[in-house]
Amino acid sequence: MDPLAPLNPLIRGPRTPGLRRTEPRLTRSCRGAFRSPRPSPKSGQADGTSEESLHLDIKKLKEKRDMLDKEISQFISEGYSVDELEDHITQLHEYNDIKDVGQMLMGKLAVIRGVTTKELYPEFGLDMND
């Protein structure tokens, strides 16, 4: 063991022949003072957002809320219930999880057999759109 190894933290494990680790060097553009990508706030604005833009955002959010309320009313008038929709969404998540596992297994089987997953579909009675 090298007696200087604990004193030199830059020496790390075996090296790969032909590859050299180079120290990162700062370019001229990185040596300057830090400049934030965000514009600096104008006087009277604590975080750079104007009162007018906040009112516009509030107006857009209210319009979106009204649109969603209309959609909910439409679903209810068509006979859907919130519980039914939540159950349907849960079932879709479960279906997608099961389908993902099936796709993963098909991929592993394809690797073992040395074929593409596309070639396995007919064997299992699957359509390419499944």
PDB file of N, CA and C in Angstrom, residues 59-75:
ATOM      1  N   LYS A  59     -57.781  36.371 -12.792  1.00  0.00           N
ATOM      2  CA  LYS A  59     -58.901  36.307 -13.740  1.00  0.00           C
ATOM      3  C   LYS A  59     -58.856  35.002 -14.530  1.00  0.00           C
ATOM      4  N   LYS A  60     -57.656  34.609 -14.992  1.00  0.00           N
ATOM      5  CA  LYS A  60     -57.513  33.364 -15.758  1.00  0.00           C
ATOM      6  C   LYS A  60     -57.858  32.154 -14.899  1.00  0.00           C
ATOM      7  N   LEU A  61     -57.417  32.166 -13.647  1.00  0.00           N
ATOM      8  CA  LEU A  61     -57.729  31.047 -12.747  1.00  0.00           C
ATOM      9  C   LEU A  61     -59.220  30.943 -12.477  1.00  0.00           C
ATOM     10  N   LYS A  62     -59.888  32.080 -12.310  1.00  0.00           N
ATOM     11  CA  LYS A  62     -61.338  32.058 -12.099  1.00  0.00           C
ATOM     12  C   LYS A  62     -62.062  31.509 -13.320  1.00  0.00           C
ATOM     13  N   GLU A  63     -61.595  31.908 -14.521  1.00  0.00           N
ATOM     14  CA  GLU A  63     -62.198  31.382 -15.752  1.00  0.00           C
ATOM     15  C   GLU A  63     -62.009  29.872 -15.853  1.00  0.00           C
ATOM     16  N   LYS A  64     -60.825  29.398 -15.490  1.00  0.00           N
ATOM     17  CA  LYS A  64     -60.561  27.959 -15.527  1.00  0.00           C
ATOM     18  C   LYS A  64     -61.449  27.220 -14.520  1.00  0.00           C
ATOM     19  N   ARG A  65     -61.606  27.803 -13.324  1.00  0.00           N
ATOM     20  CA  ARG A  65     -62.468  27.203 -12.310  1.00  0.00           C
ATOM     21  C   ARG A  65     -63.896  27.102 -12.815  1.00  0.00           C
ATOM     22  N   ASP A  66     -64.389  28.185 -13.446  1.00  0.00           N
ATOM     23  CA  ASP A  66     -65.755  28.186 -13.983  1.00  0.00           C
ATOM     24  C   ASP A  66     -65.918  27.115 -15.065  1.00  0.00           C
ATOM     25  N   MET A  67     -64.907  26.973 -15.917  1.00  0.00           N
ATOM     26  CA  MET A  67     -64.969  25.969 -16.979  1.00  0.00           C
ATOM     27  C   MET A  67     -65.013  24.553 -16.377  1.00  0.00           C
ATOM     28  N   LEU A  68     -64.187  24.315 -15.349  1.00  0.00           N
ATOM     29  CA  LEU A  68     -64.185  23.001 -14.703  1.00  0.00           C
ATOM     30  C   LEU A  68     -65.499  22.735 -13.983  1.00  0.00           C
ATOM     31  N   ASP A  69     -66.081  23.761 -13.368  1.00  0.00           N
ATOM     32  CA  ASP A  69     -67.394  23.608 -12.715  1.00  0.00           C
ATOM     33  C   ASP A  69     -68.458  23.214 -13.739  1.00  0.00           C
ATOM     34  N   LYS A  70     -68.384  23.799 -14.942  1.00  0.00           N
ATOM     35  CA  LYS A  70     -69.337  23.447 -15.998  1.00  0.00           C
ATOM     36  C   LYS A  70     -69.156  21.991 -16.428  1.00  0.00           C
ATOM     37  N   GLU A  71     -67.893  21.564 -16.555  1.00  0.00           N
ATOM     38  CA  GLU A  71     -67.635  20.167 -16.938  1.00  0.00           C
ATOM     39  C   GLU A  71     -68.169  19.206 -15.882  1.00  0.00           C
ATOM     40  N   ILE A  72     -67.952  19.539 -14.616  1.00  0.00           N
ATOM     41  CA  ILE A  72     -68.452  18.690 -13.526  1.00  0.00           C
ATOM     42  C   ILE A  72     -69.970  18.619 -13.574  1.00  0.00           C
ATOM     43  N   SER A  73     -70.624  19.756 -13.792  1.00  0.00           N
ATOM     44  CA  SER A  73     -72.094  19.785 -13.886  1.00  0.00           C
ATOM     45  C   SER A  73     -72.579  18.930 -15.051  1.00  0.00           C
ATOM     46  N   GLN A  74     -71.849  18.993 -16.164  1.00  0.00           N
ATOM     47  CA  GLN A  74     -72.229  18.191 -17.329  1.00  0.00           C
ATOM     48  C   GLN A  74     -72.121  16.698 -17.016  1.00  0.00           C
ATOM     49  N   PHE A  75     -71.032  16.287 -16.365  1.00  0.00           N
ATOM     50  CA  PHE A  75     -70.867  14.877 -16.010  1.00  0.00           C
ATOM     51  C   PHE A  75     -71.986  14.423 -15.076  1.00  0.00           C
TER      52      PHE A  75
END
